[in-house]
Amino acid sequence: MPNKKRKIQNKEGEKMEVIHIYHTNDLHSHFENWPRIYELLRERKKWHEEAGEAVYLFDIGDHLDLSHPYTEATKGRINTELLNKERYDAVTIGNNEGITLPYEALDHLYDGALFDVIVANLYKKNGERPAWAIPHQIYTTAKGTKIGVVGITAYFEQLYELLGWKLTEPMQELSKQIEELRGQVDIIILLSHLGINDDEMIATNFPEIDVILGAHTHHIFHQGKIMNNNLQGAAGKYGYYVGHIEIKIDDLKKVMDKKAILYETSKLPIANEEEAIIENYYLQGKQALSEKAVTIDEYYSREFLAKMLCEKLVSWCHSDCAILNEGLILNGLQPGDVTFFDLLSICPHPINPCNVTLTGAELKEILLDMKAEKWETLQVKGLGFRGTLMGKMISAGITEEKSGERVRYFIQSKEILADQYYVITVPDMLTFGNFFPSIYRAAKKDYFLPEFMRNILAERLRNRIKA
């Protein structure tokens, strides 16, 4: 707890300036941790302001996740409201803001935001910056210290382009912003939704940066990490931690000391009406998604729904065949009205389909590997997957014939040939993770955005009822 009476002095006896920075990242709409985060930050901000010390709040992206019903229903606008209420100073965007929202939803996500949205490498297709984004901001403390803040987001160039945006290479854009800030500011802070490897590269190549606040790879630095005189801070994921950076500045505006610490939210005091607030977020989302999507007249099991989805992917993506993991469907559907909330509940993943072009030899290798028992019990985290187990691998559009130990595979009654090319539809998570090396390494990948798997399943269910 800050001591209002303390005197922090330099060698000449002058009082040093203390700057506090609190940071969050990769909340992914885990609102169950938000009430405690809110109370911690509100209390700390009050403390520091009463002590005459500068304090700033930054979020480093992926604050939203469409797997939560309230975020899905509002297309992330509830997340902006929460950041407003908490009086954040600035945020950068993560891939969940950038590539899980349709163009219009992202373009209006920050309508009414009371904070700066700092992202230097995002543009419209015409090369203009979106009206709601700035490449950097300069904050001036009451004692005249100028803090330059730059934001950079992960380089999913192709996916942003499919949604109507233009993303530039992060290091090149960062270099431009550092050059603009050089000589104008006393401290440079980077809000980096790039991941730990890129952050370490930046620390090595950009000694001008004093602090890197990291995200994306969900890494944790309990007491920060010093690299090339740069202090890195990272607060993991899901709001499990809140980061705190303290910087001490002398009267010549030189950084004399900087340190980092994390606060574990589970060890914080229970927030006022915590359970009611958390439940209310969920119930409001559920109510907003209560519109009927389709009506079914019988029970559909999880496995049957996965099969239906796999079959639909072939026609929807105009491919030769499709492969997916049953774990994408979490539960079955009961007969009666199926709401959009129900669809979100059984398929919460922000996962899109992708057409991958492979040779017949590569495809047959995958079909053999799919039979391994490991898939059903393989635990998966990240890559857009919001379930627990990968589940059995299934296919559509492919048949097989066994003759002794020999297995022959066919697509539309034609045997798969080793040197011929085929278009296979898969969940995009299989292209990001190295589950099947040939899919991961494939040179030609065509992603379909912004539709998620649950949207395609809903269309398949509607068509089945009409038929």
GROMACS .gro file of C-alpha atoms in nm:
model
  467
    1MET     CA    1   0.000   0.000   0.000
    2PRO     CA    2   0.145   0.339  -0.094
    3ASN     CA    3   0.258   0.555   0.195
    4LYS     CA    4   0.144   0.914   0.141
    5LYS     CA    5   0.420   1.048   0.369
    6ARG     CA    6   0.716   0.877   0.208
    7LYS     CA    7   0.995   1.082   0.053
    8ILE     CA    8   1.167   0.919  -0.242
    9GLN     CA    9   1.491   1.108  -0.303
   10ASN     CA   10   1.775   1.104  -0.552
   11LYS     CA   11   2.139   1.172  -0.471
   12GLU     CA   12   2.086   1.546  -0.475
   13GLY     CA   13   1.805   1.514  -0.222
   14GLU     CA   14   1.530   1.605  -0.465
   15LYS     CA   15   1.208   1.407  -0.447
   16MET     CA   16   1.174   1.150  -0.726
   17GLU     CA   17   0.860   1.115  -0.932
   18VAL     CA   18   0.686   0.778  -0.908
   19ILE     CA   19   0.472   0.656  -1.199
   20HIS     CA   20   0.241   0.357  -1.160
   21ILE     CA   21   0.113   0.150  -1.452
   22TYR     CA   22  -0.147  -0.123  -1.406
   23HIS     CA   23  -0.203  -0.364  -1.692
   24THR     CA   24  -0.434  -0.649  -1.790
   25ASN     CA   25  -0.428  -0.876  -2.093
   26ASP     CA   26  -0.608  -1.172  -2.247
   27LEU     CA   27  -0.912  -1.154  -2.022
   28HIS     CA   28  -1.108  -1.341  -2.292
   29SER     CA   29  -1.435  -1.225  -2.132
   30HIS     CA   30  -1.366  -1.422  -1.814
   31PHE     CA   31  -1.593  -1.187  -1.628
   32GLU     CA   32  -1.582  -1.404  -1.318
   33ASN     CA   33  -1.254  -1.229  -1.234
   34TRP     CA   34  -1.360  -0.880  -1.335
   35PRO     CA   35  -1.532  -0.762  -1.011
   36ARG     CA   36  -1.209  -0.812  -0.812
   37ILE     CA   37  -1.001  -0.651  -1.086
   38TYR     CA   38  -1.240  -0.356  -1.086
   39GLU     CA   39  -1.218  -0.303  -0.711
   40LEU     CA   40  -0.839  -0.345  -0.702
   41LEU     CA   41  -0.781  -0.089  -0.979
   42ARG     CA   42  -1.036   0.156  -0.843
   43GLU     CA   43  -0.874   0.144  -0.500
   44ARG     CA   44  -0.517   0.166  -0.629
   45LYS     CA   45  -0.595   0.455  -0.860
   46LYS     CA   46  -0.745   0.646  -0.569
   47TRP     CA   47  -0.440   0.575  -0.350
   48HIS     CA   48  -0.188   0.695  -0.606
   49GLU     CA   49  -0.384   1.004  -0.704
   50GLU     CA   50  -0.421   1.105  -0.338
   51ALA     CA   51  -0.045   1.058  -0.298
   52GLY     CA   52   0.018   1.286  -0.595
   53GLU     CA   53   0.163   1.002  -0.804
   54ALA     CA   54   0.083   0.944  -1.169
   55VAL     CA   55  -0.116   0.628  -1.248
   56TYR     CA   56  -0.224   0.476  -1.580
   57LEU     CA   57  -0.436   0.172  -1.671
   58PHE     CA   58  -0.367  -0.022  -1.991
   59ASP     CA   59  -0.520  -0.334  -2.147
   60ILE     CA   60  -0.305  -0.528  -2.393
   61GLY     CA   61  -0.575  -0.694  -2.602
   62ASP     CA   62  -0.805  -0.996  -2.618
   63HIS     CA   63  -1.023  -0.840  -2.351
   64LEU     CA   64  -1.322  -0.986  -2.534
   65ASP     CA   65  -1.407  -1.340  -2.634
   66LEU     CA   66  -1.722  -1.431  -2.823
   67SER     CA   67  -1.755  -1.755  -2.627
   68HIS     CA   68  -1.919  -1.553  -2.346
   69PRO     CA   69  -2.289  -1.491  -2.422
   70TYR     CA   70  -2.282  -1.124  -2.318
   71THR     CA   71  -1.984  -1.051  -2.543
   72GLU     CA   72  -2.139  -1.249  -2.828
   73ALA     CA   73  -2.473  -1.071  -2.791
   74THR     CA   74  -2.319  -0.723  -2.787
   75LYS     CA   75  -2.033  -0.801  -3.027
   76GLY     CA   76  -1.792  -0.686  -2.759
   77ARG     CA   77  -1.953  -0.355  -2.671
   78ILE     CA   78  -2.007  -0.472  -2.313
   79ASN     CA   79  -1.629  -0.507  -2.287
   80THR     CA   80  -1.586  -0.145  -2.395
   81GLU     CA   81  -1.839  -0.040  -2.131
   82LEU     CA   82  -1.646  -0.224  -1.860
   83LEU     CA   83  -1.318  -0.060  -1.965
   84ASN     CA   84  -1.492   0.276  -1.961
   85LYS     CA   85  -1.628   0.217  -1.613
   86GLU     CA   86  -1.284   0.120  -1.491
   87ARG     CA   87  -1.140   0.444  -1.639
   88TYR     CA   88  -0.872   0.276  -1.847
   89ASP     CA   89  -0.637   0.517  -2.023
   90ALA     CA   90  -0.560   0.308  -2.330
   91VAL     CA   91  -0.591  -0.035  -2.487
   92THR     CA   92  -0.452  -0.212  -2.788
   93ILE     CA   93  -0.640  -0.479  -2.978
   94GLY     CA   94  -0.569  -0.851  -2.982
   95ASN     CA   95  -0.662  -1.109  -3.241
   96ASN     CA   96  -0.997  -1.168  -3.069
   97GLU     CA   97  -1.097  -0.807  -3.127
   98GLY     CA   98  -0.934  -0.802  -3.469
   99ILE     CA   99  -1.031  -1.126  -3.642
  100THR     CA  100  -1.325  -1.280  -3.456
  101LEU     CA  101  -1.546  -0.976  -3.511
  102PRO     CA  102  -1.692  -0.888  -3.852
  103TYR     CA  103  -1.561  -0.566  -4.006
  104GLU     CA  104  -1.856  -0.351  -3.899
  105ALA     CA  105  -1.852  -0.488  -3.545
  106LEU     CA  106  -1.486  -0.400  -3.496
  107ASP     CA  107  -1.531  -0.064  -3.666
  108HIS     CA  108  -1.799   0.023  -3.407
  109LEU     CA  109  -1.655  -0.168  -3.109
  110TYR     CA  110  -1.513   0.145  -2.953
  111ASP     CA  111  -1.801   0.383  -3.024
  112GLY     CA  112  -1.826   0.585  -2.705
  113ALA     CA  113  -1.490   0.465  -2.569
  114LEU     CA  114  -1.348   0.701  -2.306
  115PHE     CA  115  -0.996   0.564  -2.354
  116ASP     CA  116  -0.742   0.567  -2.637
  117VAL     CA  117  -0.724   0.269  -2.873
  118ILE     CA  118  -0.358   0.249  -2.971
  119VAL     CA  119  -0.271   0.014  -3.256
  120ALA     CA  120  -0.004   0.125  -3.501
  121ASN     CA  121  -0.017  -0.152  -3.758
  122LEU     CA  122  -0.391  -0.158  -3.843
  123TYR     CA  123  -0.530   0.027  -4.144
  124LYS     CA  124  -0.833   0.026  -4.368
  125LYS     CA  125  -0.782  -0.129  -4.710
  126ASN     CA  126  -0.738   0.219  -4.861
  127GLY     CA  127  -0.438   0.281  -4.635
  128GLU     CA  128  -0.616   0.518  -4.395
  129ARG     CA  129  -0.622   0.452  -4.024
  130PRO     CA  130  -0.966   0.377  -3.875
  131ALA     CA  131  -1.110   0.683  -3.702
  132TRP     CA  132  -1.105   0.508  -3.363
  133ALA     CA  133  -0.737   0.407  -3.367
  134ILE     CA  134  -0.414   0.599  -3.319
  135PRO     CA  135  -0.057   0.469  -3.364
  136HIS     CA  136   0.079   0.620  -3.042
  137GLN     CA  137  -0.014   0.860  -2.766
  138ILE     CA  138   0.190   1.088  -2.543
  139TYR     CA  139   0.077   1.120  -2.181
  140THR     CA  140   0.218   1.399  -1.963
  141THR     CA  141   0.226   1.359  -1.586
  142ALA     CA  142   0.150   1.645  -1.348
  143LYS     CA  143   0.526   1.686  -1.302
  144GLY     CA  144   0.588   1.717  -1.675
  145THR     CA  145   0.722   1.370  -1.757
  146LYS     CA  146   0.623   1.271  -2.109
  147ILE     CA  147   0.532   0.906  -2.164
  148GLY     CA  148   0.508   0.777  -2.521
  149VAL     CA  149   0.283   0.472  -2.560
  150VAL     CA  150   0.278   0.258  -2.875
  151GLY     CA  151   0.041  -0.033  -2.949
  152ILE     CA  152   0.109  -0.324  -3.185
  153THR     CA  153  -0.107  -0.629  -3.260
  154ALA     CA  154  -0.028  -0.980  -3.385
  155TYR     CA  155   0.046  -1.015  -3.755
  156PHE     CA  156  -0.244  -1.222  -3.890
  157GLU     CA  157  -0.219  -1.038  -4.221
  158GLN     CA  158  -0.426  -1.274  -4.438
  159LEU     CA  159  -0.715  -1.299  -4.193
  160TYR     CA  160  -0.740  -0.924  -4.144
  161GLU     CA  161  -0.737  -0.880  -4.522
  162LEU     CA  162  -1.028  -1.125  -4.563
  163LEU     CA  163  -1.229  -0.916  -4.318
  164GLY     CA  164  -1.158  -0.592  -4.504
  165TRP     CA  165  -0.861  -0.456  -4.305
  166LYS     CA  166  -0.495  -0.405  -4.387
  167LEU     CA  167  -0.231  -0.508  -4.134
  168THR     CA  168   0.131  -0.398  -4.165
  169GLU     CA  169   0.441  -0.579  -4.044
  170PRO     CA  170   0.478  -0.509  -3.670
  171MET     CA  171   0.853  -0.445  -3.649
  172GLN     CA  172   0.853  -0.201  -3.940
  173GLU     CA  173   0.559  -0.008  -3.795
  174LEU     CA  174   0.713  -0.009  -3.448
  175SER     CA  175   1.035   0.134  -3.589
  176LYS     CA  176   0.840   0.422  -3.747
  177GLN     CA  177   0.663   0.504  -3.422
  178ILE     CA  178   0.983   0.493  -3.216
  179GLU     CA  179   1.145   0.730  -3.464
  180GLU     CA  180   0.853   0.974  -3.430
  181LEU     CA  181   0.867   0.961  -3.051
  182ARG     CA  182   1.244   0.993  -3.024
  183GLY     CA  183   1.333   1.324  -2.862
  184GLN     CA  184   0.971   1.403  -2.774
  185VAL     CA  185   0.927   1.179  -2.470
  186ASP     CA  186   1.110   1.073  -2.157
  187ILE     CA  187   0.972   0.718  -2.136
  188ILE     CA  188   0.851   0.477  -2.406
  189ILE     CA  189   0.604   0.199  -2.325
  190LEU     CA  190   0.492  -0.067  -2.573
  191LEU     CA  191   0.152  -0.236  -2.554
  192SER     CA  192   0.241  -0.556  -2.737
  193HIS     CA  193  -0.012  -0.817  -2.842
  194LEU     CA  194   0.261  -1.005  -3.028
  195GLY     CA  195   0.374  -1.278  -2.791
  196ILE     CA  196   0.683  -1.350  -2.584
  197ASN     CA  197   0.920  -1.434  -2.870
  198ASP     CA  198   0.856  -1.110  -3.055
  199ASP     CA  199   0.875  -0.915  -2.730
  200GLU     CA  200   1.221  -1.052  -2.663
  201MET     CA  201   1.327  -0.960  -3.016
  202ILE     CA  202   1.195  -0.608  -2.960
  203ALA     CA  203   1.381  -0.578  -2.629
  204THR     CA  204   1.702  -0.668  -2.811
  205ASN     CA  205   1.653  -0.441  -3.112
  206PHE     CA  206   1.481  -0.137  -2.957
  207PRO     CA  207   1.677  -0.023  -2.651
  208GLU     CA  208   1.478   0.302  -2.652
  209ILE     CA  209   1.176   0.116  -2.515
  210ASP     CA  210   1.167   0.125  -2.137
  211VAL     CA  211   0.875  -0.111  -2.072
  212ILE     CA  212   0.706  -0.380  -2.283
  213LEU     CA  213   0.365  -0.491  -2.160
  214GLY     CA  214   0.309  -0.829  -2.324
  215ALA     CA  215   0.015  -1.050  -2.418
  216HIS     CA  216  -0.109  -1.306  -2.674
  217THR     CA  217   0.101  -1.604  -2.558
  218HIS     CA  218  -0.045  -1.585  -2.205
  219HIS     CA  219   0.300  -1.577  -2.047
  220ILE     CA  220   0.353  -1.472  -1.687
  221PHE     CA  221   0.631  -1.262  -1.534
  222HIS     CA  222   0.568  -1.247  -1.160
  223GLN     CA  223   0.835  -0.983  -1.104
  224GLY     CA  224   0.889  -0.874  -1.460
  225LYS     CA  225   1.185  -0.962  -1.676
  226ILE     CA  226   1.480  -0.735  -1.750
  227MET     CA  227   1.630  -0.776  -2.095
  228ASN     CA  228   1.869  -0.525  -2.252
  229ASN     CA  229   1.763  -0.267  -1.992
  230ASN     CA  230   1.401  -0.319  -2.093
  231LEU     CA  231   1.145  -0.425  -1.833
  232GLN     CA  232   0.887  -0.674  -1.958
  233GLY     CA  233   0.558  -0.724  -1.779
  234ALA     CA  234   0.300  -0.994  -1.853
  235ALA     CA  235  -0.012  -1.100  -1.663
  236GLY     CA  236  -0.100  -1.440  -1.809
  237LYS     CA  237  -0.464  -1.488  -1.909
  238TYR     CA  238  -0.831  -1.482  -1.805
  239GLY     CA  239  -0.779  -1.213  -1.542
  240TYR     CA  240  -0.595  -1.450  -1.312
  241TYR     CA  241  -0.343  -1.169  -1.252
  242VAL     CA  242  -0.322  -0.791  -1.267
  243GLY     CA  243   0.017  -0.639  -1.347
  244HIS     CA  244   0.174  -0.339  -1.176
  245ILE     CA  245   0.478  -0.150  -1.304
  246GLU     CA  246   0.644   0.116  -1.088
  247ILE     CA  247   0.886   0.362  -1.250
  248LYS     CA  248   1.096   0.616  -1.059
  249ILE     CA  249   1.210   0.930  -1.240
  250ASP     CA  250   1.469   1.181  -1.124
  251ASP     CA  251   1.448   1.558  -1.166
  252LEU     CA  252   1.632   1.531  -1.501
  253LYS     CA  253   1.355   1.301  -1.631
  254LYS     CA  254   1.582   0.998  -1.628
  255VAL     CA  255   1.455   0.652  -1.530
  256MET     CA  256   1.635   0.560  -1.208
  257ASP     CA  257   1.445   0.243  -1.121
  258LYS     CA  258   1.163   0.026  -1.254
  259LYS     CA  259   1.007  -0.289  -1.118
  260ALA     CA  260   0.712  -0.517  -1.182
  261ILE     CA  261   0.479  -0.727  -0.971
  262LEU     CA  262   0.163  -0.933  -1.030
  263TYR     CA  263  -0.143  -0.948  -0.806
  264GLU     CA  264  -0.326  -1.282  -0.810
  265THR     CA  265  -0.697  -1.212  -0.830
  266SER     CA  266  -0.796  -1.531  -0.645
  267LYS     CA  267  -0.611  -1.396  -0.341
  268LEU     CA  268  -0.777  -1.054  -0.352
  269PRO     CA  269  -1.071  -0.974  -0.122
  270ILE     CA  270  -1.410  -1.087  -0.249
  271ALA     CA  271  -1.568  -0.800  -0.440
  272ASN     CA  272  -1.895  -0.640  -0.335
  273GLU     CA  273  -2.186  -0.847  -0.475
  274GLU     CA  274  -1.935  -1.047  -0.676
  275GLU     CA  275  -2.149  -1.354  -0.745
  276ALA     CA  276  -2.453  -1.148  -0.846
  277ILE     CA  277  -2.248  -0.937  -1.087
  278ILE     CA  278  -2.093  -1.241  -1.254
  279GLU     CA  279  -2.429  -1.416  -1.286
  280ASN     CA  280  -2.588  -1.100  -1.424
  281TYR     CA  281  -2.332  -1.077  -1.706
  282TYR     CA  282  -2.418  -1.434  -1.803
  283LEU     CA  283  -2.796  -1.399  -1.774
  284GLN     CA  284  -2.808  -1.075  -1.971
  285GLY     CA  285  -2.613  -1.243  -2.248
  286LYS     CA  286  -2.839  -1.547  -2.240
  287GLN     CA  287  -3.148  -1.328  -2.260
  288ALA     CA  288  -3.006  -1.129  -2.551
  289LEU     CA  289  -2.940  -1.456  -2.740
  290SER     CA  290  -3.282  -1.610  -2.664
  291GLU     CA  291  -3.411  -1.566  -3.020
  292LYS     CA  292  -3.502  -1.893  -3.188
  293ALA     CA  293  -3.253  -2.011  -3.450
  294VAL     CA  294  -3.434  -2.329  -3.551
  295THR     CA  295  -3.682  -2.588  -3.420
  296ILE     CA  296  -3.595  -2.958  -3.418
  297ASP     CA  297  -3.832  -3.248  -3.355
  298GLU     CA  298  -3.591  -3.501  -3.205
  299TYR     CA  299  -3.277  -3.526  -2.995
  300TYR     CA  300  -2.950  -3.476  -3.185
  301SER     CA  301  -2.647  -3.623  -3.015
  302ARG     CA  302  -2.310  -3.452  -3.004
  303GLU     CA  303  -2.166  -3.705  -3.248
  304PHE     CA  304  -2.457  -3.666  -3.490
  305LEU     CA  305  -2.423  -3.287  -3.487
  306ALA     CA  306  -2.050  -3.314  -3.556
  307LYS     CA  307  -2.125  -3.541  -3.853
  308MET     CA  308  -2.385  -3.297  -3.986
  309LEU     CA  309  -2.141  -3.008  -3.956
  310CYS     CA  310  -1.864  -3.201  -4.129
  311GLU     CA  311  -2.094  -3.288  -4.419
  312LYS     CA  312  -2.214  -2.928  -4.449
  313LEU     CA  313  -1.857  -2.797  -4.469
  314VAL     CA  314  -1.802  -2.978  -4.801
  315SER     CA  315  -2.087  -2.800  -4.978
  316TRP     CA  316  -2.050  -2.471  -4.791
  317CYS     CA  317  -1.679  -2.439  -4.874
  318HIS     CA  318  -1.703  -2.609  -5.218
  319SER     CA  319  -1.431  -2.859  -5.130
  320ASP     CA  320  -1.362  -3.221  -5.215
  321CYS     CA  321  -1.395  -3.342  -4.856
  322ALA     CA  322  -1.387  -3.224  -4.494
  323ILE     CA  323  -1.215  -3.329  -4.173
  324LEU     CA  324  -1.294  -3.211  -3.822
  325ASN     CA  325  -1.270  -3.313  -3.458
  326GLU     CA  326  -1.587  -3.412  -3.273
  327GLY     CA  327  -1.470  -3.210  -2.974
  328LEU     CA  328  -1.590  -2.896  -3.155
  329ILE     CA  329  -1.942  -2.995  -3.046
  330LEU     CA  330  -1.968  -2.997  -2.667
  331ASN     CA  331  -2.322  -3.131  -2.619
  332GLY     CA  332  -2.630  -3.258  -2.799
  333LEU     CA  333  -2.951  -3.064  -2.866
  334GLN     CA  334  -3.289  -3.145  -2.713
  335PRO     CA  335  -3.604  -3.142  -2.931
  336GLY     CA  336  -3.788  -2.811  -2.952
  337ASP     CA  337  -3.675  -2.455  -3.013
  338VAL     CA  338  -3.299  -2.409  -3.045
  339THR     CA  339  -3.186  -2.056  -2.957
  340PHE     CA  340  -2.869  -1.874  -3.056
  341PHE     CA  341  -2.763  -1.916  -2.694
  342ASP     CA  342  -2.799  -2.294  -2.731
  343LEU     CA  343  -2.579  -2.290  -3.041
  344LEU     CA  344  -2.317  -2.083  -2.862
  345SER     CA  345  -2.328  -2.323  -2.566
  346ILE     CA  346  -2.260  -2.634  -2.774
  347CYS     CA  347  -2.012  -2.468  -3.012
  348PRO     CA  348  -1.850  -2.166  -2.839
  349HIS     CA  349  -1.529  -2.157  -3.040
  350PRO     CA  350  -1.427  -1.856  -3.254
  351ILE     CA  351  -1.314  -2.104  -3.519
  352ASN     CA  352  -1.364  -2.061  -3.892
  353PRO     CA  353  -1.343  -2.316  -4.174
  354CYS     CA  354  -1.037  -2.326  -4.397
  355ASN     CA  355  -0.976  -2.496  -4.731
  356VAL     CA  356  -0.634  -2.658  -4.749
  357THR     CA  357  -0.490  -2.792  -5.074
  358LEU     CA  358  -0.297  -3.117  -5.031
  359THR     CA  359  -0.168  -3.400  -5.246
  360GLY     CA  360  -0.341  -3.735  -5.233
  361ALA     CA  361  -0.036  -3.879  -5.058
  362GLU     CA  362  -0.061  -3.615  -4.785
  363LEU     CA  363  -0.435  -3.669  -4.751
  364LYS     CA  364  -0.401  -4.045  -4.714
  365GLU     CA  365  -0.135  -3.994  -4.448
  366ILE     CA  366  -0.381  -3.778  -4.252
  367LEU     CA  367  -0.664  -4.030  -4.295
  368LEU     CA  368  -0.445  -4.302  -4.145
  369ASP     CA  369  -0.332  -4.080  -3.858
  370MET     CA  370  -0.695  -3.984  -3.783
  371LYS     CA  371  -0.763  -4.339  -3.667
  372ALA     CA  372  -0.527  -4.312  -3.370
  373GLU     CA  373  -0.698  -4.336  -3.032
  374LYS     CA  374  -0.499  -4.040  -2.896
  375TRP     CA  375  -0.737  -3.782  -3.044
  376GLU     CA  376  -1.033  -3.866  -2.821
  377THR     CA  377  -0.842  -3.790  -2.500
  378LEU     CA  378  -0.605  -3.521  -2.629
  379GLN     CA  379  -0.642  -3.203  -2.421
  380VAL     CA  380  -0.628  -2.884  -2.625
  381LYS     CA  381  -0.587  -2.525  -2.510
  382GLY     CA  382  -0.582  -2.217  -2.728
  383LEU     CA  383  -0.595  -2.187  -3.109
  384GLY     CA  384  -0.954  -2.064  -3.072
  385PHE     CA  385  -1.065  -2.393  -2.914
  386ARG     CA  386  -1.292  -2.338  -2.613
  387GLY     CA  387  -1.355  -2.702  -2.528
  388THR     CA  388  -1.136  -2.947  -2.340
  389LEU     CA  389  -1.073  -3.259  -2.551
  390MET     CA  390  -0.993  -3.274  -2.921
  391GLY     CA  391  -1.233  -3.564  -2.974
  392LYS     CA  392  -1.251  -3.830  -3.242
  393MET     CA  393  -1.144  -3.719  -3.590
  394ILE     CA  394  -1.413  -3.766  -3.855
  395SER     CA  395  -1.442  -3.698  -4.228
  396ALA     CA  396  -1.708  -3.632  -4.492
  397GLY     CA  397  -1.691  -3.690  -4.866
  398ILE     CA  398  -1.444  -3.976  -4.828
  399THR     CA  399  -1.511  -4.349  -4.841
  400GLU     CA  400  -1.273  -4.638  -4.792
  401GLU     CA  401  -1.246  -4.997  -4.904
  402LYS     CA  402  -1.043  -5.262  -4.729
  403SER     CA  403  -0.886  -5.556  -4.905
  404GLY     CA  404  -0.685  -5.755  -4.656
  405GLU     CA  405  -0.438  -5.514  -4.502
  406ARG     CA  406  -0.469  -5.269  -4.790
  407VAL     CA  407  -0.695  -4.967  -4.757
  408ARG     CA  408  -0.811  -4.764  -5.058
  409TYR     CA  409  -0.970  -4.419  -5.022
  410PHE     CA  410  -1.221  -4.263  -5.261
  411ILE     CA  411  -1.370  -3.919  -5.322
  412GLN     CA  412  -1.693  -3.927  -5.527
  413SER     CA  413  -1.624  -4.286  -5.632
  414LYS     CA  414  -1.278  -4.194  -5.763
  415GLU     CA  415  -0.975  -4.336  -5.588
  416ILE     CA  416  -0.748  -4.079  -5.428
  417LEU     CA  417  -0.426  -4.057  -5.630
  418ALA     CA  418  -0.097  -3.981  -5.459
  419ASP     CA  419   0.016  -3.709  -5.702
  420GLN     CA  420  -0.322  -3.537  -5.752
  421TYR     CA  421  -0.426  -3.227  -5.556
  422TYR     CA  422  -0.739  -3.214  -5.340
  423VAL     CA  423  -0.914  -2.939  -5.146
  424ILE     CA  424  -0.989  -3.038  -4.786
  425THR     CA  425  -1.198  -2.826  -4.548
  426VAL     CA  426  -1.077  -2.824  -4.186
  427PRO     CA  427  -1.134  -2.612  -3.875
  428ASP     CA  428  -0.876  -2.334  -3.884
  429MET     CA  429  -0.731  -2.455  -3.552
  430LEU     CA  430  -0.578  -2.746  -3.745
  431THR     CA  431  -0.383  -2.498  -3.959
  432PHE     CA  432  -0.247  -2.307  -3.659
  433GLY     CA  433  -0.149  -2.608  -3.449
  434ASN     CA  434   0.087  -2.878  -3.569
  435PHE     CA  435  -0.158  -3.166  -3.522
  436PHE     CA  436  -0.115  -3.284  -3.881
  437PRO     CA  437   0.219  -3.161  -4.022
  438SER     CA  438   0.099  -3.159  -4.384
  439ILE     CA  439  -0.196  -2.931  -4.294
  440TYR     CA  440   0.024  -2.704  -4.083
  441ARG     CA  441   0.284  -2.673  -4.362
  442ALA     CA  442   0.042  -2.649  -4.655
  443ALA     CA  443   0.129  -2.360  -4.887
  444LYS     CA  444  -0.228  -2.294  -5.000
  445LYS     CA  445  -0.483  -2.213  -4.732
  446ASP     CA  446  -0.810  -2.029  -4.795
  447TYR     CA  447  -0.989  -1.908  -4.481
  448PHE     CA  448  -1.360  -1.831  -4.461
  449LEU     CA  449  -1.448  -1.534  -4.240
  450PRO     CA  450  -1.639  -1.415  -4.043
  451GLU     CA  451  -1.864  -1.724  -4.013
  452PHE     CA  452  -1.789  -1.956  -3.723
  453MET     CA  453  -1.862  -2.328  -3.708
  454ARG     CA  454  -2.183  -2.265  -3.511
  455ASN     CA  455  -2.314  -2.039  -3.789
  456ILE     CA  456  -2.260  -2.313  -4.046
  457LEU     CA  457  -2.417  -2.572  -3.817
  458ALA     CA  458  -2.722  -2.348  -3.776
  459GLU     CA  459  -2.761  -2.328  -4.154
  460ARG     CA  460  -2.734  -2.707  -4.179
  461LEU     CA  461  -3.004  -2.752  -3.915
  462ARG     CA  462  -3.237  -2.510  -4.096
  463ASN     CA  463  -3.186  -2.687  -4.426
  464ARG     CA  464  -3.255  -3.024  -4.265
  465ILE     CA  465  -3.584  -2.900  -4.122
  466LYS     CA  466  -3.689  -2.753  -4.460
  467ALA     CA  467  -3.605  -3.077  -4.634
   0.00000   0.00000   0.00000
